[in-house]
Amino acid sequence: MMRKDRTPEGRVLPPRGEDWPLVRDRLQALRDLDVSPGLGRLNIYCHQGSEQLATVRDEAARVFAHSNAFLAKYLDGSDQVESEVRRMVLEVLHGGPDAQAFITTGGTESIFCAIHAAREWSRVERPTPGVPEVILPYSGHAAFDKACHYLGMRIVRVPVRPDYRADVDAMAAAITPNTIAIVGSAPCWPYGTIDPIPDIAQLALEHNLWMHIDACVGGFINPWLERLGYELPGFDFRVPGVRSMSADLHKHGYAAKPCSTVAFSSIDLERYHFVPVDNWPDGEYKTTGFVGSRPMSSVATAWAVMQVLGEAGYVDLTRRCMETKAALVKGIESIADFRCLENDSTMVYFRSERLDMMTVIGGMADRGYFPFGVFNPVMLQLVAEPVSPEVIDSYLDDLRQVAAGVADGTITSTSIARYS
């Protein structure tokens, strides 16, 4: 399922305006062309939570639809909403009394801000003779490469272990006088595995390095998995040596996009995050992240969802996600020779040694499922949401039919496993 090039030809802006009901109908028709991202598709970008939460998000967003979070510090209501979200985030991430959190427009911005802070910190605490370097596992998110590119830094990727977790010995061997930071994921996106965070953080302490945890996926589900009794390695600010974290509210925090957070373990480290500017006609310009204007509506959805769910609600949704995952894994592994990858998240990854996975992905894409997956090794990727047994059965029936079609050659269309 490849996206067609729909770049318009000729003029697009109408010479005269049209009535809103006509425009609305056309807009809805365009929306109907999209594959539904709803709960029935097990889409990696879904994170709906429930129909109730969808209503909460819609109504909360409308309340602040015309508000700019850039101005929140001047608006009592907006400031209180954002401040309470930041405080709740730090409670979930087990930040200490000195920890600080800021809301961003997504995981990419959160990661950028953390790496920028690491670079600024290194100029004071760990100057390098050459280009500053950041070490992360092969499984680390591509946003780190993007951040290092924009910030004039060098990314150093090291191999992962056979269990797809970071190889701490390989990370240690990669440290040079130019190294300023090391990264662990909790969990990583490609495999859903949590890296050995305590060991990586200890390595950072021994070499005076900035240690960042990328918890964009797990920041708002790991704590609830822990409460449910799942054994996880250290994953938050309780681990000594962790200086910063990224965690997405618009994933398992169930806020509307775009809404993520970057957090620092202390006020002393927070000061490396800001870029105050005052050498222009309008005086001081200081933002809480890279961007200036950003939607207050998505912050409001985070606040509303957190108030509606509370800790007990998040625990219950997480339990149901893991029940969905268990049912999917059992069903998938009963089909052909599919095998699922063991991991620490709500995500499901599966592959086949006998069937061509690109054709399996193509067959599922033809049935309306997003062709999201992993290249190395080639796997299909799902997010286990708290869906009904009927949704699970429907997916498994489609997968069973596609597997049979690939096996007997009646399904031949292929699709590339993709992330974006």
Tab-separated table of C-alpha atoms in Angstrom:
chain	number	residue	atom	x	y	z
A	1	MET	CA	0.000	0.000	0.000
A	2	MET	CA	2.069	2.890	-1.313
A	3	ARG	CA	0.925	6.485	-1.044
A	4	LYS	CA	0.166	7.966	-4.432
A	5	ASP	CA	1.588	11.310	-5.447
A	6	ARG	CA	-1.346	13.663	-5.073
A	7	THR	CA	0.528	16.927	-5.588
A	8	PRO	CA	-2.152	19.232	-7.044
A	9	GLU	CA	-1.730	20.598	-10.536
A	10	GLY	CA	-2.664	24.150	-11.377
A	11	ARG	CA	-4.284	26.606	-8.969
A	12	VAL	CA	-5.757	25.238	-5.757
A	13	LEU	CA	-6.782	28.343	-3.819
A	14	PRO	CA	-10.265	29.231	-5.135
A	15	PRO	CA	-10.695	32.758	-6.534
A	16	ARG	CA	-13.846	33.105	-4.415
A	17	GLY	CA	-14.744	31.496	-1.123
A	18	GLU	CA	-17.268	28.678	-0.835
A	19	ASP	CA	-19.967	27.994	1.754
A	20	TRP	CA	-18.780	26.076	4.804
A	21	PRO	CA	-21.300	23.186	4.498
A	22	LEU	CA	-19.954	22.417	1.008
A	23	VAL	CA	-16.353	22.681	2.154
A	24	ARG	CA	-17.130	20.524	5.206
A	25	ASP	CA	-18.642	17.787	3.038
A	26	ARG	CA	-15.628	17.780	0.745
A	27	LEU	CA	-13.296	17.660	3.754
A	28	GLN	CA	-15.205	14.711	5.212
A	29	ALA	CA	-15.045	12.929	1.849
A	30	LEU	CA	-11.270	13.350	1.865
A	31	ARG	CA	-11.110	12.034	5.427
A	32	ASP	CA	-13.132	9.004	4.371
A	33	LEU	CA	-10.388	8.121	1.881
A	34	ASP	CA	-8.018	7.429	4.779
A	35	VAL	CA	-7.737	4.007	6.330
A	36	SER	CA	-9.412	4.288	9.697
A	37	PRO	CA	-6.894	4.713	12.524
A	38	GLY	CA	-9.509	3.488	14.959
A	39	LEU	CA	-9.444	0.694	17.466
A	40	GLY	CA	-10.292	-1.964	14.912
A	41	ARG	CA	-7.066	-1.638	12.924
A	42	LEU	CA	-4.435	-2.350	15.624
A	43	ASN	CA	-2.472	0.517	14.095
A	44	ILE	CA	0.897	1.496	15.578
A	45	TYR	CA	-0.212	5.136	15.561
A	46	CYS	CA	-3.605	4.471	17.139
A	47	HIS	CA	-3.392	4.718	20.957
A	48	GLN	CA	-7.095	5.454	21.320
A	49	GLY	CA	-7.549	3.841	24.718
A	50	SER	CA	-11.334	3.692	24.490
A	51	GLU	CA	-14.296	5.339	22.822
A	52	GLN	CA	-14.886	7.260	26.041
A	53	LEU	CA	-11.393	8.718	25.885
A	54	ALA	CA	-11.931	9.661	22.250
A	55	THR	CA	-14.905	11.743	23.387
A	56	VAL	CA	-12.876	13.242	26.230
A	57	ARG	CA	-10.129	14.259	23.793
A	58	ASP	CA	-12.574	15.766	21.308
A	59	GLU	CA	-14.379	17.841	23.913
A	60	ALA	CA	-11.245	18.932	25.790
A	61	ALA	CA	-9.592	20.009	22.549
A	62	ARG	CA	-12.589	22.149	21.652
A	63	VAL	CA	-12.365	24.010	24.970
A	64	PHE	CA	-8.825	25.176	24.141
A	65	ALA	CA	-9.067	25.017	20.334
A	66	HIS	CA	-8.075	28.657	19.876
A	67	SER	CA	-5.413	28.867	22.606
A	68	ASN	CA	-1.667	29.079	22.066
A	69	ALA	CA	0.431	27.225	24.629
A	70	PHE	CA	3.316	29.594	23.851
A	71	LEU	CA	1.372	32.209	25.850
A	72	ALA	CA	0.358	29.875	28.698
A	73	LYS	CA	2.546	31.661	31.257
A	74	TYR	CA	0.433	34.800	30.765
A	75	LEU	CA	-2.940	33.021	30.971
A	76	ASP	CA	-3.996	31.759	34.385
A	77	GLY	CA	-6.130	28.832	33.179
A	78	SER	CA	-3.746	27.632	30.483
A	79	ASP	CA	-0.803	27.974	32.857
A	80	GLN	CA	-2.521	25.860	35.508
A	81	VAL	CA	-3.452	23.151	32.982
A	82	GLU	CA	0.079	22.950	31.609
A	83	SER	CA	1.702	23.116	35.051
A	84	GLU	CA	-0.464	20.295	36.364
A	85	VAL	CA	0.321	18.119	33.341
A	86	ARG	CA	4.040	18.709	33.872
A	87	ARG	CA	3.715	17.805	37.547
A	88	MET	CA	1.713	14.651	36.823
A	89	VAL	CA	4.316	13.597	34.255
A	90	LEU	CA	7.095	13.903	36.828
A	91	GLU	CA	5.068	11.874	39.316
A	92	VAL	CA	4.698	9.080	36.752
A	93	LEU	CA	8.402	9.210	35.804
A	94	HIS	CA	9.435	9.280	39.486
A	95	GLY	CA	11.222	12.598	39.176
A	96	GLY	CA	12.623	13.930	42.420
A	97	PRO	CA	11.647	17.262	44.013
A	98	ASP	CA	14.209	19.051	41.828
A	99	ALA	CA	13.152	17.445	38.522
A	100	GLN	CA	11.656	19.513	35.711
A	101	ALA	CA	9.451	18.566	32.745
A	102	PHE	CA	8.373	20.453	29.634
A	103	ILE	CA	5.714	19.757	27.042
A	104	THR	CA	6.769	19.443	23.402
A	105	THR	CA	5.106	18.703	20.093
A	106	GLY	CA	6.326	15.117	19.867
A	107	GLY	CA	9.046	12.622	20.614
A	108	THR	CA	11.341	14.033	17.935
A	109	GLU	CA	11.286	17.468	19.558
A	110	SER	CA	11.715	15.927	23.024
A	111	ILE	CA	14.789	14.025	21.851
A	112	PHE	CA	16.155	17.101	20.096
A	113	CYS	CA	15.790	19.141	23.285
A	114	ALA	CA	17.514	16.494	25.404
A	115	ILE	CA	20.458	16.162	23.015
A	116	HIS	CA	20.737	19.935	22.754
A	117	ALA	CA	20.870	20.176	26.557
A	118	ALA	CA	23.545	17.462	26.618
A	119	ARG	CA	25.625	19.399	24.116
A	120	GLU	CA	25.334	22.645	26.091
A	121	TRP	CA	26.172	20.805	29.318
A	122	SER	CA	29.255	19.220	27.751
A	123	ARG	CA	30.639	22.602	26.748
A	124	VAL	CA	30.844	23.429	30.453
A	125	GLU	CA	31.345	20.031	32.130
A	126	ARG	CA	32.994	17.853	29.476
A	127	PRO	CA	34.576	19.817	26.606
A	128	THR	CA	35.561	17.674	23.642
A	129	PRO	CA	38.606	17.999	21.356
A	130	GLY	CA	36.487	17.253	18.292
A	131	VAL	CA	32.875	16.863	17.166
A	132	PRO	CA	30.695	15.795	20.138
A	133	GLU	CA	29.440	12.216	19.887
A	134	VAL	CA	26.330	10.433	21.157
A	135	ILE	CA	26.377	6.639	21.578
A	136	LEU	CA	23.176	4.668	21.218
A	137	PRO	CA	22.188	1.125	20.283
A	138	TYR	CA	21.334	0.109	16.718
A	139	SER	CA	17.731	-0.055	17.963
A	140	GLY	CA	17.656	3.615	19.048
A	141	HIS	CA	15.162	5.929	17.376
A	142	ALA	CA	16.053	7.727	14.142
A	143	ALA	CA	15.235	11.047	15.827
A	144	PHE	CA	18.648	10.920	17.517
A	145	ASP	CA	20.343	10.954	14.110
A	146	LYS	CA	18.152	13.880	13.133
A	147	ALA	CA	19.008	15.809	16.307
A	148	CYS	CA	22.730	15.209	15.915
A	149	HIS	CA	22.591	16.309	12.279
A	150	TYR	CA	20.949	19.622	13.135
A	151	LEU	CA	23.143	20.183	16.198
A	152	GLY	CA	26.464	19.503	14.447
A	153	MET	CA	27.136	16.318	16.397
A	154	ARG	CA	28.026	12.754	15.465
A	155	ILE	CA	25.886	9.706	16.153
A	156	VAL	CA	27.652	6.443	17.018
A	157	ARG	CA	25.435	3.358	16.764
A	158	VAL	CA	26.623	0.110	18.323
A	159	PRO	CA	25.273	-3.437	17.858
A	160	VAL	CA	22.544	-4.886	20.057
A	161	ARG	CA	22.673	-8.246	21.795
A	162	PRO	CA	20.934	-11.321	20.353
A	163	ASP	CA	17.910	-10.429	22.529
A	164	TYR	CA	17.754	-7.011	20.785
A	165	ARG	CA	18.779	-5.094	23.903
A	166	ALA	CA	21.685	-2.666	24.096
A	167	ASP	CA	25.131	-4.220	24.375
A	168	VAL	CA	26.679	-2.234	27.220
A	169	ASP	CA	30.155	-3.636	26.569
A	170	ALA	CA	29.938	-2.403	22.981
A	171	MET	CA	28.818	0.993	24.236
A	172	ALA	CA	31.759	1.143	26.627
A	173	ALA	CA	34.177	0.245	23.847
A	174	ALA	CA	32.775	3.072	21.695
A	175	ILE	CA	33.493	5.814	24.250
A	176	THR	CA	36.117	8.332	23.102
A	177	PRO	CA	37.246	11.769	24.358
A	178	ASN	CA	34.532	13.197	22.077
A	179	THR	CA	31.703	11.210	23.680
A	180	ILE	CA	29.299	13.399	25.638
A	181	ALA	CA	26.155	11.259	25.946
A	182	ILE	CA	24.815	7.728	25.861
A	183	VAL	CA	21.235	6.638	25.300
A	184	GLY	CA	19.048	3.736	26.352
A	185	SER	CA	15.475	3.004	25.275
A	186	ALA	CA	12.591	1.972	27.498
A	187	PRO	CA	11.533	0.378	25.258
A	188	CYS	CA	13.014	0.794	21.792
A	189	TRP	CA	10.573	1.201	18.914
A	190	PRO	CA	11.848	-1.501	16.505
A	191	TYR	CA	11.761	-4.405	18.985
A	192	GLY	CA	9.815	-3.284	22.078
A	193	THR	CA	12.684	-4.267	24.385
A	194	ILE	CA	13.913	-2.226	27.333
A	195	ASP	CA	17.663	-1.712	27.339
A	196	PRO	CA	19.680	-2.448	30.518
A	197	ILE	CA	19.193	1.103	31.763
A	198	PRO	CA	20.933	0.689	35.159
A	199	ASP	CA	24.089	-0.629	33.472
A	200	ILE	CA	24.079	2.154	30.881
A	201	ALA	CA	23.531	4.773	33.585
A	202	GLN	CA	26.398	3.320	35.621
A	203	LEU	CA	28.609	3.583	32.550
A	204	ALA	CA	27.576	7.236	32.242
A	205	LEU	CA	28.483	7.895	35.878
A	206	GLU	CA	31.878	6.260	35.482
A	207	HIS	CA	32.751	8.384	32.442
A	208	ASN	CA	30.905	11.602	33.367
A	209	LEU	CA	28.489	11.315	30.437
A	210	TRP	CA	24.975	12.604	29.953
A	211	MET	CA	22.585	9.629	30.128
A	212	HIS	CA	19.215	9.908	28.382
A	213	ILE	CA	16.319	7.449	28.489
A	214	ASP	CA	14.096	7.449	25.427
A	215	ALA	CA	10.767	6.424	26.935
A	216	CYS	CA	8.606	7.957	24.224
A	217	VAL	CA	6.855	4.593	23.891
A	218	GLY	CA	6.998	3.352	27.463
A	219	GLY	CA	6.970	6.437	29.650
A	220	PHE	CA	3.249	6.174	30.333
A	221	ILE	CA	2.886	2.417	30.351
A	222	ASN	CA	6.010	1.051	32.087
A	223	PRO	CA	4.894	2.297	35.533
A	224	TRP	CA	1.534	0.545	35.159
A	225	LEU	CA	3.144	-2.671	33.878
A	226	GLU	CA	5.311	-2.580	36.996
A	227	ARG	CA	2.230	-2.227	39.207
A	228	LEU	CA	0.657	-5.191	37.442
A	229	GLY	CA	3.632	-7.326	38.446
A	230	TYR	CA	5.623	-7.410	35.209
A	231	GLU	CA	9.350	-7.580	35.869
A	232	LEU	CA	11.078	-4.736	34.063
A	233	PRO	CA	14.615	-3.393	34.311
A	234	GLY	CA	14.988	0.132	35.694
A	235	PHE	CA	13.319	2.585	33.332
A	236	ASP	CA	13.032	6.045	34.926
A	237	PHE	CA	14.576	8.670	37.221
A	238	ARG	CA	14.867	6.176	40.073
A	239	VAL	CA	17.993	4.902	38.299
A	240	PRO	CA	21.073	6.865	39.486
A	241	GLY	CA	22.868	8.618	36.646
A	242	VAL	CA	19.831	9.346	34.474
A	243	ARG	CA	19.877	13.016	33.501
A	244	SER	CA	16.981	13.305	31.036
A	245	MET	CA	14.001	11.414	29.658
A	246	SER	CA	11.637	11.729	26.700
A	247	ALA	CA	8.090	10.397	27.058
A	248	ASP	CA	5.097	10.797	24.753
A	249	LEU	CA	1.743	11.710	26.216
A	250	HIS	CA	0.130	11.047	22.839
A	251	LYS	CA	0.987	7.343	22.965
A	252	HIS	CA	-0.048	5.455	26.100
A	253	GLY	CA	-0.795	8.707	27.891
A	254	TYR	CA	-3.747	8.754	25.438
A	255	ALA	CA	-3.567	12.500	24.755
A	256	ALA	CA	-4.255	13.893	21.309
A	257	LYS	CA	-1.306	14.528	19.035
A	258	PRO	CA	0.971	16.393	19.195
A	259	CYS	CA	1.938	16.065	22.859
A	260	SER	CA	5.189	14.750	24.295
A	261	THR	CA	7.489	15.668	27.179
A	262	VAL	CA	11.175	16.121	27.897
A	263	ALA	CA	12.232	15.911	31.533
A	264	PHE	CA	15.441	16.653	33.409
A	265	SER	CA	16.518	15.233	36.733
A	266	SER	CA	17.366	18.631	38.252
A	267	ILE	CA	17.006	22.395	37.893
A	268	ASP	CA	20.763	22.576	37.427
A	269	LEU	CA	20.503	20.451	34.264
A	270	GLU	CA	17.333	22.198	33.117
A	271	ARG	CA	19.252	25.445	32.547
A	272	TYR	CA	21.096	23.835	29.621
A	273	HIS	CA	17.754	23.294	27.904
A	274	PHE	CA	16.825	26.917	27.328
A	275	VAL	CA	17.992	29.251	24.564
A	276	PRO	CA	17.033	32.751	25.758
A	277	VAL	CA	17.341	35.467	23.132
A	278	ASP	CA	17.259	39.187	23.917
A	279	ASN	CA	19.302	40.856	21.165
A	280	TRP	CA	16.392	41.868	18.978
A	281	PRO	CA	13.788	44.680	19.132
A	282	ASP	CA	11.149	42.758	21.113
A	283	GLY	CA	13.283	41.843	24.129
A	284	GLU	CA	13.480	38.382	25.707
A	285	TYR	CA	12.313	35.411	23.631
A	286	LYS	CA	12.319	32.200	25.641
A	287	THR	CA	10.357	29.036	24.875
A	288	THR	CA	9.962	25.777	26.766
A	289	GLY	CA	11.155	23.752	23.759
A	290	PHE	CA	12.386	24.185	20.219
A	291	VAL	CA	9.117	25.492	18.777
A	292	GLY	CA	7.368	28.725	19.608
A	293	SER	CA	3.625	28.553	19.052
A	294	ARG	CA	2.053	25.186	19.775
A	295	PRO	CA	-1.512	23.980	20.305
A	296	MET	CA	-2.893	24.311	23.803
A	297	SER	CA	-5.670	21.954	22.704
A	298	SER	CA	-3.438	18.869	22.841
A	299	VAL	CA	-2.153	19.854	26.293
A	300	ALA	CA	-5.765	20.160	27.413
A	301	THR	CA	-6.508	16.654	26.165
A	302	ALA	CA	-3.589	15.302	28.198
A	303	TRP	CA	-4.870	17.048	31.326
A	304	ALA	CA	-8.438	15.846	30.760
A	305	VAL	CA	-7.491	12.228	30.052
A	306	MET	CA	-5.222	12.080	33.103
A	307	GLN	CA	-7.989	13.473	35.289
A	308	VAL	CA	-10.575	11.063	33.896
A	309	LEU	CA	-8.360	7.974	34.145
A	310	GLY	CA	-6.293	8.552	37.257
A	311	GLU	CA	-3.719	5.942	38.187
A	312	ALA	CA	-6.335	3.199	38.514
A	313	GLY	CA	-7.656	3.899	35.028
A	314	TYR	CA	-4.205	3.707	33.480
A	315	VAL	CA	-3.522	0.426	35.267
A	316	ASP	CA	-6.790	-1.030	33.984
A	317	LEU	CA	-6.140	0.048	30.388
A	318	THR	CA	-2.637	-1.408	30.572
A	319	ARG	CA	-3.979	-4.711	31.884
A	320	ARG	CA	-6.429	-4.849	28.991
A	321	CYS	CA	-3.685	-3.988	26.485
A	322	MET	CA	-1.614	-6.899	27.737
A	323	GLU	CA	-4.647	-9.212	27.540
A	324	THR	CA	-5.016	-8.178	23.908
A	325	LYS	CA	-1.319	-8.816	23.342
A	326	ALA	CA	-1.525	-12.293	24.872
A	327	ALA	CA	-4.512	-13.175	22.684
A	328	LEU	CA	-2.772	-11.870	19.567
A	329	VAL	CA	0.444	-13.733	20.284
A	330	LYS	CA	-1.402	-16.991	20.909
A	331	GLY	CA	-3.476	-16.596	17.756
A	332	ILE	CA	-0.618	-15.473	15.517
A	333	GLU	CA	1.631	-18.329	16.586
A	334	SER	CA	-1.133	-20.798	15.711
A	335	ILE	CA	-0.950	-19.663	12.069
A	336	ALA	CA	1.632	-21.033	9.614
A	337	ASP	CA	5.053	-20.795	11.237
A	338	PHE	CA	4.668	-17.250	12.564
A	339	ARG	CA	6.692	-16.549	15.678
A	340	CYS	CA	6.366	-13.488	17.885
A	341	LEU	CA	9.279	-11.616	19.381
A	342	GLU	CA	9.398	-11.557	23.168
A	343	ASN	CA	9.555	-7.969	24.427
A	344	ASP	CA	8.709	-5.617	27.280
A	345	SER	CA	5.941	-3.542	25.711
A	346	THR	CA	2.365	-3.684	24.468
A	347	MET	CA	3.643	-4.086	20.911
A	348	VAL	CA	3.505	-7.319	18.946
A	349	TYR	CA	6.120	-8.251	16.347
A	350	PHE	CA	6.005	-11.406	14.263
A	351	ARG	CA	7.845	-13.008	11.375
A	352	SER	CA	8.028	-16.223	9.382
A	353	GLU	CA	10.963	-18.316	8.226
A	354	ARG	CA	8.887	-19.943	5.484
A	355	LEU	CA	6.606	-17.236	4.110
A	356	ASP	CA	7.825	-14.093	2.374
A	357	MET	CA	6.978	-11.419	4.928
A	358	MET	CA	6.891	-8.622	2.357
A	359	THR	CA	4.062	-10.472	0.625
A	360	VAL	CA	2.306	-11.097	3.955
A	361	ILE	CA	2.554	-7.371	4.685
A	362	GLY	CA	1.232	-6.587	1.204
A	363	GLY	CA	-1.692	-8.961	1.662
A	364	MET	CA	-2.646	-7.399	4.978
A	365	ALA	CA	-2.279	-3.899	3.491
A	366	ASP	CA	-4.715	-4.885	0.738
A	367	ARG	CA	-7.210	-5.712	3.504
A	368	GLY	CA	-6.949	-2.245	4.997
A	369	TYR	CA	-4.237	-2.711	7.605
A	370	PHE	CA	-1.311	-0.330	7.831
A	371	PRO	CA	1.907	-1.979	6.569
A	372	PHE	CA	4.000	-0.974	9.537
A	373	GLY	CA	6.883	-3.165	10.484
A	374	VAL	CA	10.604	-3.682	10.916
A	375	PHE	CA	13.279	-4.160	8.270
A	376	ASN	CA	15.883	-6.100	10.253
A	377	PRO	CA	14.626	-8.731	10.654
A	378	VAL	CA	11.491	-8.279	8.512
A	379	MET	CA	8.524	-8.337	10.902
A	380	LEU	CA	4.985	-7.024	11.053
A	381	GLN	CA	4.318	-4.717	13.994
A	382	LEU	CA	1.081	-4.145	15.886
A	383	VAL	CA	0.071	-2.161	18.943
A	384	ALA	CA	-2.081	-4.100	21.380
A	385	GLU	CA	-4.972	-1.858	22.340
A	386	PRO	CA	-7.854	-2.725	24.688
A	387	VAL	CA	-10.075	-3.996	21.872
A	388	SER	CA	-12.920	-6.505	21.841
A	389	PRO	CA	-12.382	-10.221	21.157
A	390	GLU	CA	-14.235	-9.705	17.856
A	391	VAL	CA	-11.542	-7.265	16.658
A	392	ILE	CA	-8.809	-9.736	17.553
A	393	ASP	CA	-10.620	-12.604	15.842
A	394	SER	CA	-11.178	-10.491	12.730
A	395	TYR	CA	-7.474	-9.656	12.495
A	396	LEU	CA	-6.461	-13.283	13.012
A	397	ASP	CA	-8.954	-14.467	10.375
A	398	ASP	CA	-7.523	-11.993	7.862
A	399	LEU	CA	-3.968	-13.004	8.731
A	400	ARG	CA	-4.847	-16.693	8.405
A	401	GLN	CA	-6.328	-16.138	4.947
A	402	VAL	CA	-3.374	-14.011	3.842
A	403	ALA	CA	-0.875	-16.604	5.084
A	404	ALA	CA	-2.695	-19.305	3.137
A	405	GLY	CA	-2.781	-17.116	0.038
A	406	VAL	CA	0.927	-16.370	0.259
A	407	ALA	CA	1.692	-20.042	0.766
A	408	ASP	CA	-0.274	-21.189	-2.299
A	409	GLY	CA	0.759	-18.249	-4.485
A	410	THR	CA	-2.663	-16.635	-4.888
A	411	ILE	CA	-1.476	-13.527	-3.024
A	412	THR	CA	1.508	-11.897	-4.684
A	413	SER	CA	1.262	-8.168	-3.916
A	414	THR	CA	4.103	-6.938	-1.737
A	415	SER	CA	4.614	-3.956	0.521
A	416	ILE	CA	7.635	-2.595	2.301
A	417	ALA	CA	7.591	-2.755	6.077
A	418	ARG	CA	7.678	0.872	7.095
A	419	TYR	CA	7.704	3.287	10.002
A	420	SER	CA	6.868	6.489	8.158
